[in-house]
Amino acid sequence: MVILAGCVLALTEFSHGAYVYLTTGLWPYNEVYTTATKLEFTFFMNFVLAFVVAAFCFGQRGTHPLTRFPRWSLCLAAALILFVSLKAGARNGMIGLVYLMLSMLLVYSVFEGLKIGWGKTLLIAGVVLAAAGSIAAYTIKQDSRNQVFVESATAGWHYADTKAWLRMEPYPKLSNGMPVDDSAYERVAWIHSGLDLIAAKPMGYGYSRNAFTNALTATGHPNQVGHSHSGFIDLGVGLGVIGVALWLAFCGVLIWTGYRAFRLRRDTLGLVLMLVTCGFLGRMLLESVNKDHMLHLFLFTAAALLAELRQREKGAAHA
């Protein structure tokens, strides 16, 4: 169901892109049609891709196959998802995609390396690393913002020099006189200022949807900022260090539960639970995904996976 839903979303995005291409001669880049922002679209695509790659590598084995889709159809699904994700142009989405590829390479090498031989394993590793490198190179080349990323991020780290990070002044200029990349500048500035807020009040400023904004206002920084674009900063500012520790402990239990199910029973659902949880934590570093439908989707999926894993564990114990 997850794979089918993801393919429908990706196919809808692809169809819109094809229509635009046929009517204008240009495929849309750095924009999406099916969701409000490219952040959400690439989040959904990476989420579904975790199921696809787990099903391709391990999902058709044992008494509980993850899917009955043949491998060729999973390859087509992965190719479709990869294409529309690349066209969406979300840098964080591409980071998540490469992270997923490297994570699956590690898992496959550890659990399958001895079975298929290290010669084949090294060959697979070379192909995956080349693909990941190509994706990274394509993303860097296509997005002009990457050309000024380092200087923009450096300006963001020194956020106190202006009020631009509060969206109360124009953005600072680069050495060539052009404005900074606002995305890189703001994200780094908000992460650094958020860390300073947490250091000043480790117990947090009180949980709310706009905890970062409220904390800035409470510390004498009027602003027009919504959130910090980092789920960990939002959580740390709102609930303090203890809140972050509790969330990490919760996610750690999910990862450990999935790992045990996969290691002991080769249950692919355990691997999916690991990948989805690690991917969500990774995305939290640079995106505020721990709210609204993205959080709901993660928690619902984790609960469904836990319930099924528990049921299978009971069945294995009685067998």
CSV table of C-alpha atoms in Angstrom, one decimal:
chain,number,residue,atom,x,y,z
A,1,MET,CA,0.0,0.0,0.0
A,2,VAL,CA,2.8,2.4,0.9
A,3,ILE,CA,4.7,1.6,-2.4
A,4,LEU,CA,1.5,2.0,-4.5
A,5,ALA,CA,0.6,5.3,-2.8
A,6,GLY,CA,4.1,6.6,-3.4
A,7,CYS,CA,4.0,5.5,-7.1
A,8,VAL,CA,0.7,7.2,-7.6
A,9,LEU,CA,2.1,10.5,-6.1
A,10,ALA,CA,5.3,10.2,-8.2
A,11,LEU,CA,3.4,9.3,-11.4
A,12,THR,CA,1.1,12.3,-10.9
A,13,GLU,CA,4.1,14.6,-10.5
A,14,PHE,CA,5.7,13.0,-13.5
A,15,SER,CA,2.6,13.4,-15.6
A,16,HIS,CA,2.3,17.1,-14.8
A,17,GLY,CA,6.0,17.6,-15.6
A,18,ALA,CA,5.5,15.8,-18.9
A,19,TYR,CA,2.5,18.0,-19.7
A,20,VAL,CA,4.5,21.2,-19.0
A,21,TYR,CA,7.4,19.9,-21.1
A,22,LEU,CA,5.2,19.1,-24.1
A,23,THR,CA,3.5,22.6,-23.9
A,24,THR,CA,6.6,24.7,-23.1
A,25,GLY,CA,9.6,22.7,-24.0
A,26,LEU,CA,11.0,22.8,-20.4
A,27,TRP,CA,10.6,20.3,-17.6
A,28,PRO,CA,9.8,22.0,-14.3
A,29,TYR,CA,12.7,22.2,-12.0
A,30,ASN,CA,12.9,23.3,-8.3
A,31,GLU,CA,9.1,23.2,-7.9
A,32,VAL,CA,6.4,20.6,-7.3
A,33,TYR,CA,2.8,20.2,-8.3
A,34,THR,CA,1.4,17.6,-5.9
A,35,THR,CA,2.3,19.1,-2.5
A,36,ALA,CA,2.5,22.5,-1.0
A,37,THR,CA,6.3,22.5,-0.9
A,38,LYS,CA,9.2,20.4,-2.3
A,39,LEU,CA,10.2,19.7,1.3
A,40,GLU,CA,7.0,17.6,1.8
A,41,PHE,CA,7.3,16.0,-1.6
A,42,THR,CA,10.8,14.8,-1.2
A,43,PHE,CA,10.0,13.7,2.4
A,44,PHE,CA,7.2,11.5,1.0
A,45,MET,CA,9.4,10.2,-1.8
A,46,ASN,CA,12.3,9.2,0.5
A,47,PHE,CA,9.8,7.6,2.9
A,48,VAL,CA,8.4,5.4,0.2
A,49,LEU,CA,11.8,4.7,-1.2
A,50,ALA,CA,12.8,3.1,2.1
A,51,PHE,CA,10.1,0.5,1.5
A,52,VAL,CA,11.1,0.0,-2.1
A,53,VAL,CA,14.8,-0.6,-1.5
A,54,ALA,CA,14.1,-2.9,1.5
A,55,ALA,CA,11.7,-4.9,-0.6
A,56,PHE,CA,14.1,-5.1,-3.5
A,57,CYS,CA,17.1,-6.3,-1.4
A,58,PHE,CA,15.4,-8.4,1.2
A,59,GLY,CA,11.6,-8.3,0.9
A,60,GLN,CA,10.8,-11.4,-1.1
A,61,ARG,CA,12.3,-13.9,1.3
A,62,GLY,CA,11.0,-16.0,4.2
A,63,THR,CA,7.5,-16.7,5.3
A,64,HIS,CA,6.5,-13.1,5.4
A,65,PRO,CA,7.5,-11.4,2.1
A,66,LEU,CA,7.3,-7.6,2.3
A,67,THR,CA,5.8,-7.4,-1.2
A,68,ARG,CA,4.9,-9.6,-4.1
A,69,PHE,CA,5.9,-7.0,-6.6
A,70,PRO,CA,8.6,-8.5,-8.9
A,71,ARG,CA,12.0,-6.9,-8.8
A,72,TRP,CA,11.7,-5.3,-12.2
A,73,SER,CA,8.6,-3.3,-11.1
A,74,LEU,CA,10.4,-2.2,-7.9
A,75,CYS,CA,13.3,-1.0,-10.2
A,76,LEU,CA,10.8,1.0,-12.3
A,77,ALA,CA,9.3,2.5,-9.1
A,78,ALA,CA,12.7,3.5,-7.8
A,79,ALA,CA,13.6,5.1,-11.1
A,80,LEU,CA,10.4,7.0,-11.2
A,81,ILE,CA,10.8,8.3,-7.7
A,82,LEU,CA,14.4,9.2,-8.3
A,83,PHE,CA,13.6,11.2,-11.5
A,84,VAL,CA,10.8,13.3,-9.9
A,85,SER,CA,12.9,13.8,-6.8
A,86,LEU,CA,15.8,15.1,-8.8
A,87,LYS,CA,13.5,17.4,-10.7
A,88,ALA,CA,12.0,18.7,-7.4
A,89,GLY,CA,15.4,20.2,-6.6
A,90,ALA,CA,15.3,20.0,-2.8
A,91,ARG,CA,18.8,19.8,-1.5
A,92,ASN,CA,17.8,18.2,1.8
A,93,GLY,CA,15.8,15.6,-0.2
A,94,MET,CA,18.9,14.7,-2.1
A,95,ILE,CA,20.9,14.5,1.1
A,96,GLY,CA,18.3,12.1,2.5
A,97,LEU,CA,18.4,10.1,-0.7
A,98,VAL,CA,22.1,9.6,-0.7
A,99,TYR,CA,21.9,8.8,3.1
A,100,LEU,CA,19.4,6.1,2.3
A,101,MET,CA,21.6,4.6,-0.4
A,102,LEU,CA,24.7,4.5,1.8
A,103,SER,CA,22.6,3.1,4.7
A,104,MET,CA,21.3,0.3,2.6
A,105,LEU,CA,24.7,-0.4,1.2
A,106,LEU,CA,26.1,-0.8,4.7
A,107,VAL,CA,23.2,-3.1,5.7
A,108,TYR,CA,23.4,-5.2,2.6
A,109,SER,CA,27.2,-5.6,2.9
A,110,VAL,CA,27.0,-6.7,6.5
A,111,PHE,CA,24.1,-9.2,6.2
A,112,GLU,CA,24.7,-10.4,2.6
A,113,GLY,CA,28.4,-9.9,2.0
A,114,LEU,CA,29.5,-13.4,3.1
A,115,LYS,CA,26.7,-15.1,1.2
A,116,ILE,CA,27.3,-13.5,-2.2
A,117,GLY,CA,31.1,-13.2,-1.8
A,118,TRP,CA,33.1,-10.1,-1.2
A,119,GLY,CA,33.9,-9.7,-4.9
A,120,LYS,CA,30.3,-9.2,-5.8
A,121,THR,CA,29.8,-7.1,-2.7
A,122,LEU,CA,32.6,-4.7,-3.7
A,123,LEU,CA,31.2,-4.5,-7.2
A,124,ILE,CA,27.8,-3.6,-5.8
A,125,ALA,CA,29.4,-1.1,-3.5
A,126,GLY,CA,31.2,0.5,-6.4
A,127,VAL,CA,28.0,0.9,-8.4
A,128,VAL,CA,26.1,2.4,-5.4
A,129,LEU,CA,28.9,4.8,-4.6
A,130,ALA,CA,29.1,5.9,-8.2
A,131,ALA,CA,25.3,6.4,-8.3
A,132,ALA,CA,25.4,8.4,-5.1
A,133,GLY,CA,28.3,10.5,-6.3
A,134,SER,CA,26.5,11.2,-9.6
A,135,ILE,CA,23.4,12.3,-7.8
A,136,ALA,CA,25.4,14.6,-5.6
A,137,ALA,CA,27.2,16.0,-8.6
A,138,TYR,CA,24.0,16.6,-10.5
A,139,THR,CA,22.4,18.3,-7.6
A,140,ILE,CA,25.3,20.6,-7.0
A,141,LYS,CA,25.6,21.5,-10.7
A,142,GLN,CA,21.9,22.1,-11.3
A,143,ASP,CA,21.2,24.3,-8.2
A,144,SER,CA,22.9,27.7,-8.7
A,145,ARG,CA,22.5,28.3,-4.9
A,146,ASN,CA,25.3,25.8,-4.3
A,147,GLN,CA,27.9,28.1,-5.9
A,148,VAL,CA,27.5,30.6,-3.0
A,149,PHE,CA,26.6,28.1,-0.3
A,150,VAL,CA,29.8,28.2,1.8
A,151,GLU,CA,30.0,32.0,1.9
A,152,SER,CA,26.2,32.3,2.7
A,153,ALA,CA,26.5,29.7,5.4
A,154,THR,CA,29.5,31.5,6.9
A,155,ALA,CA,27.4,34.7,7.0
A,156,GLY,CA,24.6,32.8,8.7
A,157,TRP,CA,26.9,31.5,11.4
A,158,HIS,CA,27.8,35.0,12.3
A,159,TYR,CA,24.1,35.8,12.5
A,160,ALA,CA,24.5,38.5,15.2
A,161,ASP,CA,26.1,41.0,12.7
A,162,THR,CA,22.7,42.0,11.3
A,163,LYS,CA,19.0,41.5,11.9
A,164,ALA,CA,18.5,39.8,8.6
A,165,TRP,CA,18.2,36.4,10.2
A,166,LEU,CA,15.2,37.8,12.1
A,167,ARG,CA,13.7,38.9,8.7
A,168,MET,CA,13.8,42.4,10.0
A,169,GLU,CA,16.5,43.7,7.6
A,170,PRO,CA,17.7,43.0,4.0
A,171,TYR,CA,19.9,40.0,3.6
A,172,PRO,CA,23.7,40.7,3.8
A,173,LYS,CA,25.8,40.9,0.6
A,174,LEU,CA,28.4,38.4,-0.6
A,175,SER,CA,31.9,39.5,-1.4
A,176,ASN,CA,30.8,40.0,-5.1
A,177,GLY,CA,28.0,42.3,-4.0
A,178,MET,CA,25.2,39.8,-4.6
A,179,PRO,CA,22.8,38.8,-1.9
A,180,VAL,CA,23.4,35.6,0.1
A,181,ASP,CA,21.6,32.4,-0.6
A,182,ASP,CA,18.7,33.1,1.8
A,183,SER,CA,18.0,29.4,2.4
A,184,ALA,CA,21.6,28.5,3.5
A,185,TYR,CA,22.0,31.8,5.4
A,186,GLU,CA,18.8,31.5,7.4
A,187,ARG,CA,19.1,27.8,8.2
A,188,VAL,CA,22.6,28.2,9.6
A,189,ALA,CA,21.7,31.4,11.4
A,190,TRP,CA,18.7,29.8,13.0
A,191,ILE,CA,20.5,26.6,14.0
A,192,HIS,CA,23.3,28.7,15.6
A,193,SER,CA,20.9,31.1,17.4
A,194,GLY,CA,18.8,28.1,18.5
A,195,LEU,CA,21.9,26.4,20.0
A,196,ASP,CA,22.6,29.7,21.8
A,197,LEU,CA,19.0,29.8,23.1
A,198,ILE,CA,19.2,26.2,24.3
A,199,ALA,CA,22.6,26.8,26.0
A,200,ALA,CA,21.1,29.9,27.8
A,201,LYS,CA,18.0,27.9,29.0
A,202,PRO,CA,18.6,24.1,28.8
A,203,MET,CA,15.2,23.3,30.3
A,204,GLY,CA,13.4,25.0,27.4
A,205,TYR,CA,11.2,27.9,26.9
A,206,GLY,CA,7.9,26.0,26.7
A,207,TYR,CA,6.5,23.7,24.1
A,208,SER,CA,4.4,25.3,21.3
A,209,ARG,CA,4.1,25.1,17.5
A,210,ASN,CA,6.1,28.3,17.3
A,211,ALA,CA,8.5,27.7,20.1
A,212,PHE,CA,11.5,29.1,18.3
A,213,THR,CA,9.7,32.3,17.4
A,214,ASN,CA,8.3,32.7,21.0
A,215,ALA,CA,11.8,32.1,22.5
A,216,LEU,CA,13.4,34.8,20.3
A,217,THR,CA,10.6,37.3,21.2
A,218,ALA,CA,11.0,36.4,24.9
A,219,THR,CA,14.7,37.1,24.8
A,220,GLY,CA,14.3,40.5,23.2
A,221,HIS,CA,14.5,39.6,19.5
A,222,PRO,CA,11.3,40.7,17.7
A,223,ASN,CA,11.1,38.7,14.5
A,224,GLN,CA,9.1,37.4,11.6
A,225,VAL,CA,10.4,33.9,11.8
A,226,GLY,CA,8.1,30.9,11.8
A,227,HIS,CA,10.3,28.0,12.9
A,228,SER,CA,14.0,27.2,12.9
A,229,HIS,CA,13.9,24.7,9.9
A,230,SER,CA,15.5,22.2,12.2
A,231,GLY,CA,13.3,19.8,14.2
A,232,PHE,CA,16.0,19.3,16.8
A,233,ILE,CA,16.3,23.0,17.4
A,234,ASP,CA,12.6,23.5,17.6
A,235,LEU,CA,12.3,20.6,20.1
A,236,GLY,CA,15.3,21.7,22.1
A,237,VAL,CA,14.1,25.3,22.4
A,238,GLY,CA,10.6,24.2,23.3
A,239,LEU,CA,11.3,21.2,25.7
A,240,GLY,CA,15.0,21.7,26.4
A,241,VAL,CA,17.7,19.1,26.5
A,242,ILE,CA,15.5,16.6,28.4
A,243,GLY,CA,12.9,16.8,25.6
A,244,VAL,CA,15.5,16.0,23.0
A,245,ALA,CA,16.9,13.2,25.0
A,246,LEU,CA,13.5,11.6,25.5
A,247,TRP,CA,12.8,11.9,21.8
A,248,LEU,CA,16.1,10.3,20.9
A,249,ALA,CA,15.4,7.5,23.4
A,250,PHE,CA,12.0,6.8,21.9
A,251,CYS,CA,13.5,6.7,18.4
A,252,GLY,CA,16.4,4.6,19.7
A,253,VAL,CA,13.9,2.0,20.9
A,254,LEU,CA,12.2,1.9,17.5
A,255,ILE,CA,15.6,1.4,15.8
A,256,TRP,CA,16.7,-1.3,18.3
A,257,THR,CA,13.4,-3.1,17.9
A,258,GLY,CA,13.7,-3.1,14.1
A,259,TYR,CA,17.3,-4.2,14.3
A,260,ARG,CA,16.5,-7.2,16.5
A,261,ALA,CA,13.7,-8.3,14.3
A,262,PHE,CA,15.8,-8.1,11.2
A,263,ARG,CA,18.9,-9.7,12.8
A,264,LEU,CA,17.2,-12.5,14.6
A,265,ARG,CA,14.4,-13.4,12.2
A,266,ARG,CA,15.4,-11.6,9.0
A,267,ASP,CA,12.1,-9.8,9.2
A,268,THR,CA,12.2,-7.1,6.5
A,269,LEU,CA,9.7,-5.0,8.4
A,270,GLY,CA,12.3,-4.5,11.0
A,271,LEU,CA,14.7,-3.1,8.4
A,272,VAL,CA,12.0,-0.8,7.2
A,273,LEU,CA,11.4,0.4,10.7
A,274,MET,CA,15.1,1.1,11.1
A,275,LEU,CA,15.3,3.0,7.8
A,276,VAL,CA,12.2,5.1,8.3
A,277,THR,CA,13.2,6.1,11.8
A,278,CYS,CA,16.8,6.9,10.9
A,279,GLY,CA,15.6,8.8,7.9
A,280,PHE,CA,13.2,10.8,10.0
A,281,LEU,CA,15.9,11.7,12.5
A,282,GLY,CA,18.3,12.7,9.7
A,283,ARG,CA,15.6,14.9,8.1
A,284,MET,CA,15.0,16.5,11.5
A,285,LEU,CA,18.5,17.9,11.5
A,286,LEU,CA,17.7,20.3,8.6
A,287,GLU,CA,13.9,20.4,8.4
A,288,SER,CA,11.0,20.9,10.9
A,289,VAL,CA,9.4,17.6,10.0
A,290,ASN,CA,8.4,16.8,13.6
A,291,LYS,CA,4.9,18.4,13.3
A,292,ASP,CA,1.7,18.1,11.2
A,293,HIS,CA,1.2,15.4,8.7
A,294,MET,CA,4.8,14.4,8.3
A,295,LEU,CA,5.0,13.6,12.1
A,296,HIS,CA,1.6,11.9,11.9
A,297,LEU,CA,2.7,9.8,9.0
A,298,PHE,CA,5.9,8.7,10.7
A,299,LEU,CA,4.2,7.8,14.0
A,300,PHE,CA,1.3,6.0,12.4
A,301,THR,CA,3.7,3.9,10.2
A,302,ALA,CA,6.0,3.2,13.2
A,303,ALA,CA,3.0,2.0,15.2
A,304,ALA,CA,1.7,-0.2,12.4
A,305,LEU,CA,5.2,-1.7,11.9
A,306,LEU,CA,5.6,-2.3,15.7
A,307,ALA,CA,2.2,-4.0,15.9
A,308,GLU,CA,2.9,-6.3,13.0
A,309,LEU,CA,6.4,-7.1,14.3
A,310,ARG,CA,5.0,-8.0,17.7
A,311,GLN,CA,2.4,-10.2,16.1
A,312,ARG,CA,5.1,-12.0,14.1
A,313,GLU,CA,7.3,-12.4,17.2
A,314,LYS,CA,4.4,-14.1,19.1
A,315,GLY,CA,3.8,-16.4,16.1
A,316,ALA,CA,7.5,-17.3,16.0
A,317,ALA,CA,7.5,-18.0,19.8
A,318,HIS,CA,4.5,-20.4,19.5
A,319,ALA,CA,5.9,-22.2,16.4
